[in-house]
Short mmCIF file of N, CA, C and O in Angstrom, two decimals:
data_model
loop_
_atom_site.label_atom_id
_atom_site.label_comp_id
_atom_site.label_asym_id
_atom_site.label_seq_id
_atom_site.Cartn_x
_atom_site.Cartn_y
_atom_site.Cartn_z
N UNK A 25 136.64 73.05 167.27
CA UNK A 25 136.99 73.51 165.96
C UNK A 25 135.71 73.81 165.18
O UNK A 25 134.92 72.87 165.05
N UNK A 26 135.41 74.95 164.67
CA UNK A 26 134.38 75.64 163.96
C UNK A 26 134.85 75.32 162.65
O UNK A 26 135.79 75.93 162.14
N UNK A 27 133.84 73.80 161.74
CA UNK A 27 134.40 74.38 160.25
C UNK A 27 133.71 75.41 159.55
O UNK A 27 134.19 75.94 158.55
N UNK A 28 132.30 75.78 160.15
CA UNK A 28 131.93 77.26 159.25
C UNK A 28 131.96 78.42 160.22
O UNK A 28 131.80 78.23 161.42
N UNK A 29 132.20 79.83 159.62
CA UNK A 29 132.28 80.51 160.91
C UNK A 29 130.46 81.03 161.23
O UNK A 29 129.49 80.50 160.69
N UNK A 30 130.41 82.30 162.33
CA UNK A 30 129.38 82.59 162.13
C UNK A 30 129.00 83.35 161.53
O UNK A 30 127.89 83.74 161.87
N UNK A 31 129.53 83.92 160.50
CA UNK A 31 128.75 84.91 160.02
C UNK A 31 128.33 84.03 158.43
O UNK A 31 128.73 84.40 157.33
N UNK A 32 127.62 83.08 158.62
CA UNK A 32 126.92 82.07 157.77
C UNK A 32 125.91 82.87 156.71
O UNK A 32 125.00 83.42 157.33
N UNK A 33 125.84 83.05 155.49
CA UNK A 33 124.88 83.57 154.93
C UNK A 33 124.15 82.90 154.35
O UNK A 33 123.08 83.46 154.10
N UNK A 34 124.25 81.72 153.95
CA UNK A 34 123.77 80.67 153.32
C UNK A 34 122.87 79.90 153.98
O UNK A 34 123.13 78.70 153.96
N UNK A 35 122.15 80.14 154.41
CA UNK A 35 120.92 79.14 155.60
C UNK A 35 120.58 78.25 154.52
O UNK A 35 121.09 77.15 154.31
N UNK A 36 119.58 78.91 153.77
CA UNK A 36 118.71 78.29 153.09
C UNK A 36 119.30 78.24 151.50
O UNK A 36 119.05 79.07 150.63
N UNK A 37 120.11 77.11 151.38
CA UNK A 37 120.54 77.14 149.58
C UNK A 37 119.46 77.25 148.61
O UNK A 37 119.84 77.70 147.53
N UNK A 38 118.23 76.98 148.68
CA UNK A 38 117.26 77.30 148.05
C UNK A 38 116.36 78.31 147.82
O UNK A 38 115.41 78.37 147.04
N UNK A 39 116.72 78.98 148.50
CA UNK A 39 116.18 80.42 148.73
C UNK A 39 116.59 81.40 147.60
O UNK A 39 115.77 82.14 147.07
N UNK A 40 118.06 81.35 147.20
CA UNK A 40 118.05 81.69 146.15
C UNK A 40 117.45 81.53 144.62
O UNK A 40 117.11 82.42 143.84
N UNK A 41 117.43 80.45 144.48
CA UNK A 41 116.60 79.75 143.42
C UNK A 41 115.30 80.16 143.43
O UNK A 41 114.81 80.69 142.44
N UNK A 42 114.57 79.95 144.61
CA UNK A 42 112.97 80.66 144.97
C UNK A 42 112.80 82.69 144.46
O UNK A 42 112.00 83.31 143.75
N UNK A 43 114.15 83.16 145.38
CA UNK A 43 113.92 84.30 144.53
C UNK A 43 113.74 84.49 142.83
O UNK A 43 112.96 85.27 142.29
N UNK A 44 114.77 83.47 142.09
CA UNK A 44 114.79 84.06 141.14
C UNK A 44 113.53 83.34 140.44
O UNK A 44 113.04 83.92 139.47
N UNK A 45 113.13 82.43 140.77
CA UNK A 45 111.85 82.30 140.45
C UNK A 45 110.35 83.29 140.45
O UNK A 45 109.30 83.01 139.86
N UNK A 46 110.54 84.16 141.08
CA UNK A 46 109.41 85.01 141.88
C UNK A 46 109.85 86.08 140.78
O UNK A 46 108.93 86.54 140.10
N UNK A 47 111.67 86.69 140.43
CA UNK A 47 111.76 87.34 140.00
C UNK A 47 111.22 86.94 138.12
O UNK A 47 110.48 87.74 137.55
N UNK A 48 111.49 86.26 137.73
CA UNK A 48 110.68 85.75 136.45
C UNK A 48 109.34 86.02 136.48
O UNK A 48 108.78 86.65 135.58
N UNK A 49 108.53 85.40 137.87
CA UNK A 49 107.00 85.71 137.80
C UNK A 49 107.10 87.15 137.47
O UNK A 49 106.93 87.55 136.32
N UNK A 50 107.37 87.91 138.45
CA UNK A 50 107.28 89.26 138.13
C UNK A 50 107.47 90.13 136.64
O UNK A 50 106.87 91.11 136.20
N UNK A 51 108.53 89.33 136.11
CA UNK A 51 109.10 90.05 134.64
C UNK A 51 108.15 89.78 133.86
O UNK A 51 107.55 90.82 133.64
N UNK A 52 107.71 88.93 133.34
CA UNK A 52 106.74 88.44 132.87
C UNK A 52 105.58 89.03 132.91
O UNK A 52 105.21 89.45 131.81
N UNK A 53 104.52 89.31 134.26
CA UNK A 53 103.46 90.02 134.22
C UNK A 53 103.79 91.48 133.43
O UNK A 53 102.91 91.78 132.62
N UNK A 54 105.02 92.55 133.54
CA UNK A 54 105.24 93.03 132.84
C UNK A 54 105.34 93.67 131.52
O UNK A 54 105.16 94.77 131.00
N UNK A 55 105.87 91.92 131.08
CA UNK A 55 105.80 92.29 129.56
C UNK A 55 104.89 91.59 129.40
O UNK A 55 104.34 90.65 129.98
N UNK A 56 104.70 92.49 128.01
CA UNK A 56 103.05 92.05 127.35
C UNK A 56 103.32 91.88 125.77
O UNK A 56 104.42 92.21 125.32
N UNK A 57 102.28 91.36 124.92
CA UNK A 57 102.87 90.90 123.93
C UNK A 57 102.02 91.75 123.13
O UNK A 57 100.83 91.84 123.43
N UNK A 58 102.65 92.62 121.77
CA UNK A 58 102.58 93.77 121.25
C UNK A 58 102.52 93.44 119.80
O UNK A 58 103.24 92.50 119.45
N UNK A 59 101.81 94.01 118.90
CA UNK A 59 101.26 93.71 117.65
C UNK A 59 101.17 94.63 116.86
O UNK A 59 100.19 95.32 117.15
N UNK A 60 101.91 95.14 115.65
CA UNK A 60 102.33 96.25 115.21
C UNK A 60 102.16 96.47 113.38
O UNK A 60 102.98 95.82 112.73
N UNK A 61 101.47 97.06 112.83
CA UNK A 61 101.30 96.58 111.84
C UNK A 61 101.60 98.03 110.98
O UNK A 61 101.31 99.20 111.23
N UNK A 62 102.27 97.42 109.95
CA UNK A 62 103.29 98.36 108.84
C UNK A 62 102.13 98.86 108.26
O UNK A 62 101.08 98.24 108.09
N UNK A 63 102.45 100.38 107.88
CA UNK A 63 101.92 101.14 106.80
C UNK A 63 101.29 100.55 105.54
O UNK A 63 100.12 100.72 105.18
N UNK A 64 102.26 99.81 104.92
CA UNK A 64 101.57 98.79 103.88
C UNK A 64 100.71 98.05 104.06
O UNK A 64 99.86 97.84 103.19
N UNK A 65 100.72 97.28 105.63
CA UNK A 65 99.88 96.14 105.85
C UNK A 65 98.31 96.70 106.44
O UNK A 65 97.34 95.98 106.68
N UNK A 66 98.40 98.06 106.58
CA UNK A 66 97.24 98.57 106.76
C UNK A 66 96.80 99.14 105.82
O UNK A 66 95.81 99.85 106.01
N UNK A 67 97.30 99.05 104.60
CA UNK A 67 97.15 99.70 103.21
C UNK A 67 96.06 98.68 102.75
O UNK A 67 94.90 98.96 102.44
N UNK A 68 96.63 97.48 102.75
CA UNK A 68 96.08 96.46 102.48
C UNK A 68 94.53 95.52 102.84
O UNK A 68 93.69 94.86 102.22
N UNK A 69 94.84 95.98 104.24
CA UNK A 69 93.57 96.07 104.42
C UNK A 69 92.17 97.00 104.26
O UNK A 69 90.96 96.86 104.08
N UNK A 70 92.99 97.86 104.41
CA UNK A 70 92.07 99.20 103.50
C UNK A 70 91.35 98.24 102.61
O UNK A 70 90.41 97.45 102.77
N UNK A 71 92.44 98.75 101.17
CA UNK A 71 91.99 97.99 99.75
C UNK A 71 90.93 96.86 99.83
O UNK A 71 90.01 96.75 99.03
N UNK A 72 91.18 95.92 101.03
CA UNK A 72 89.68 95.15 100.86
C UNK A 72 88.37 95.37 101.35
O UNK A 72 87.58 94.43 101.33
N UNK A 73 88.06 96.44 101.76
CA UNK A 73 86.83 96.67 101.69
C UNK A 73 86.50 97.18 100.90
O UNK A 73 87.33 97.76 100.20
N UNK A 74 85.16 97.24 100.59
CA UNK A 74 84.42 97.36 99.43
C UNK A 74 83.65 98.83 99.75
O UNK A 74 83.28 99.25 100.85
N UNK A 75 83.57 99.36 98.65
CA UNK A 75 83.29 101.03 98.46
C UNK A 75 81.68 100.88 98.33
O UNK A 75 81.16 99.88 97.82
N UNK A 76 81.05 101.82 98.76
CA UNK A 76 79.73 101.63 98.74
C UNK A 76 78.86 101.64 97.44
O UNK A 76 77.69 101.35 97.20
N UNK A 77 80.12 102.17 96.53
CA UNK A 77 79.53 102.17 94.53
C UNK A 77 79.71 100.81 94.58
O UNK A 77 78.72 100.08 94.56
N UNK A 78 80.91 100.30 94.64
CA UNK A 78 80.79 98.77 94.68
C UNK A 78 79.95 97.91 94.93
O UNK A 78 79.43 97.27 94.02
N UNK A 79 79.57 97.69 96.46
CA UNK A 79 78.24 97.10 96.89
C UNK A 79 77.37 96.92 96.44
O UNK A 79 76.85 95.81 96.57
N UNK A 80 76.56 98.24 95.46
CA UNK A 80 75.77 98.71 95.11
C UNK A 80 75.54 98.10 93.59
O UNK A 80 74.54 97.65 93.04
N UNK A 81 76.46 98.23 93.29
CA UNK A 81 76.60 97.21 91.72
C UNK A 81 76.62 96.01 91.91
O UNK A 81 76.06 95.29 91.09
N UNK A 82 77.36 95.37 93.19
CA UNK A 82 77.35 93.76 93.16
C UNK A 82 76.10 93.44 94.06
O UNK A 82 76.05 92.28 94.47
N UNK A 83 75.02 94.36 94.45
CA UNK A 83 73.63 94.38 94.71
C UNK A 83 72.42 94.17 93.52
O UNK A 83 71.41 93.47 93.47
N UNK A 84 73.21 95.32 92.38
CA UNK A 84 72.11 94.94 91.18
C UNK A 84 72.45 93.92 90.47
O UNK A 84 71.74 93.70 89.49
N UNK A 85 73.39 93.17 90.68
CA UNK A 85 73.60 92.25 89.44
C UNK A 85 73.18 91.22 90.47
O UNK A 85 73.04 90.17 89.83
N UNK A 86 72.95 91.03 91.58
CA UNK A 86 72.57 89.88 92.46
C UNK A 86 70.43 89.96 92.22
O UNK A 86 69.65 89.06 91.91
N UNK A 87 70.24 90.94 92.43
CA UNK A 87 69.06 91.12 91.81
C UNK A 87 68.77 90.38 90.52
O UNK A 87 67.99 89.43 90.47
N UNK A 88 69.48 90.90 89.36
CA UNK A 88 69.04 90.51 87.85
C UNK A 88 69.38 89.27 88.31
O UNK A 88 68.26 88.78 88.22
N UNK A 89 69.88 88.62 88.62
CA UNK A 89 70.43 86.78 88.67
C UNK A 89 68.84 86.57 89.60
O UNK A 89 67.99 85.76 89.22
N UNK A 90 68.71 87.13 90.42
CA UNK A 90 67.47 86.52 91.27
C UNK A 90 66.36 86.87 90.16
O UNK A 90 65.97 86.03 89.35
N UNK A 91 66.00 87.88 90.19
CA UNK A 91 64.83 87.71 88.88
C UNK A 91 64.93 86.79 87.53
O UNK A 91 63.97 86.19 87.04
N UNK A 92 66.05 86.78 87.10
CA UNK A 92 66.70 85.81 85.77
C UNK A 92 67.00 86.58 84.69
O UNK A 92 67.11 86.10 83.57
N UNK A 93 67.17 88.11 85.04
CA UNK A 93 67.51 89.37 84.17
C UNK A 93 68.89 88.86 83.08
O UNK A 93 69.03 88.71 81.86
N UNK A 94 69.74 88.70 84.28
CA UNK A 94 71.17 88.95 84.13
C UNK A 94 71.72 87.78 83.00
O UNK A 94 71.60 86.55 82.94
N UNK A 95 72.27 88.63 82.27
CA UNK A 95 72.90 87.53 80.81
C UNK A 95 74.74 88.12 80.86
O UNK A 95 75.51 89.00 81.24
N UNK A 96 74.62 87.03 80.25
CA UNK A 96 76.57 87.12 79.86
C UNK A 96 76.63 86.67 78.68
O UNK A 96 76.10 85.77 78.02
N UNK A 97 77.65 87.78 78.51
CA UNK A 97 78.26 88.24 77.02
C UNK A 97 79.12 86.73 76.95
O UNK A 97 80.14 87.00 77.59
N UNK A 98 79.24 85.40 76.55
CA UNK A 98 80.13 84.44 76.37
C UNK A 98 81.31 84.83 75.60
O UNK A 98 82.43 84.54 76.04
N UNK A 99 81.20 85.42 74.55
CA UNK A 99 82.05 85.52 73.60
C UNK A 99 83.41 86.70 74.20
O UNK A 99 84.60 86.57 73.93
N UNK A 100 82.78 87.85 75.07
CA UNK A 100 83.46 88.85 75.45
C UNK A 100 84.25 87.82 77.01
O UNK A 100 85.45 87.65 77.18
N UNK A 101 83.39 87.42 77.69
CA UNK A 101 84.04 86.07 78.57
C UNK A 101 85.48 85.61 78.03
O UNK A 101 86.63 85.94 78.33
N UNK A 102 84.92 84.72 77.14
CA UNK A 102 86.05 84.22 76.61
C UNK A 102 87.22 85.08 76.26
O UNK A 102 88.30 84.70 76.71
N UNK A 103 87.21 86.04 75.62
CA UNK A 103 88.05 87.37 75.02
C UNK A 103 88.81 88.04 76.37
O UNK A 103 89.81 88.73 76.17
N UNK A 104 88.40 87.87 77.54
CA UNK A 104 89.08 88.49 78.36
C UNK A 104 89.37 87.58 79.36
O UNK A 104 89.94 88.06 80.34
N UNK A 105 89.05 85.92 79.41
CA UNK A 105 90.25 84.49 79.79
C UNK A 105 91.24 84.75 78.85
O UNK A 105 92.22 85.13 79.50
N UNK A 106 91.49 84.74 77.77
CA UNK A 106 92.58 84.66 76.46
C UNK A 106 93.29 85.88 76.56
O UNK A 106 94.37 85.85 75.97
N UNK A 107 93.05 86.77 77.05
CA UNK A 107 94.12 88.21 77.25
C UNK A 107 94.48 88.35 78.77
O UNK A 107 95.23 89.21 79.23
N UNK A 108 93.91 87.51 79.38
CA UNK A 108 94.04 87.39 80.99
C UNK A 108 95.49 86.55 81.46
O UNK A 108 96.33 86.86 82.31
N UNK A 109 95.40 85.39 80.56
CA UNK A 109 96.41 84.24 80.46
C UNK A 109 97.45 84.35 80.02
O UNK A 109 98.49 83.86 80.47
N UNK A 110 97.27 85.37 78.52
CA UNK A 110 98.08 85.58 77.73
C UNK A 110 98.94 86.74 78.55
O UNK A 110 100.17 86.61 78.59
N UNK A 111 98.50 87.55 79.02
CA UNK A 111 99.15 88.21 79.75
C UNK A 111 100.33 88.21 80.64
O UNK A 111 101.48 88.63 80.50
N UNK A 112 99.58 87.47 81.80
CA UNK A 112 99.77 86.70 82.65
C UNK A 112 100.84 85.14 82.42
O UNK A 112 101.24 84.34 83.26
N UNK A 113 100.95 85.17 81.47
CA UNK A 113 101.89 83.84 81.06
C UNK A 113 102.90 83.47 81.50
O UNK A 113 103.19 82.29 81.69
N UNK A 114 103.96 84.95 81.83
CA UNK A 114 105.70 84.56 82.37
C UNK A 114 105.41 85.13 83.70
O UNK A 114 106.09 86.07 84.14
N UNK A 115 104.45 84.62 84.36
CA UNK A 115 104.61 85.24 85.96
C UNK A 115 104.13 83.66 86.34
O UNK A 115 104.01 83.31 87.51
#
């Protein structure tokens, strides 16, 4: 009495499992991981660099501070914390 016949396909029960393992390795090398950045978010980075008029001004005022040129207006300071705040109050 034959309880399996021969046309057995199942040798190795693990074999399946092994494929689909191999098949994961494979999917994987595949995909790759992709980084995409919005119109705005390259807007943004734009905006922080600095323009070469810019530089150039926050060059001379680094100068006058190194020589001991450079003075501040206190009073105009103050005048534009107090309209800065005031502004700025319901945000």
């Amino acid at each position: 009495m034959k309880i399996q016949g021969t046309n057995h396909t199942n040798l190795n029960p693990y074999q399946k499992q092994f494929n689909q393992q191999k098949d994961v390795k494979n999917n994987s090398k595949q995909q790759q991981d992709k980084v995409e950045i919005s119109e705005h978010g390259k807007a943004l980075q734009d905006s922080g660099k600095k323009s070469e008029d810019r530089q150039q001004y926050i060059n001379e005022i680094k100068a006058q501070v190194d020589n001991g040129n450079y003075k501040v207006d206190s009073q105009q300071t103050a005048k534009n914390l107090v309209d800065f705040f005031t502004d700025h109050k319901g945000e």
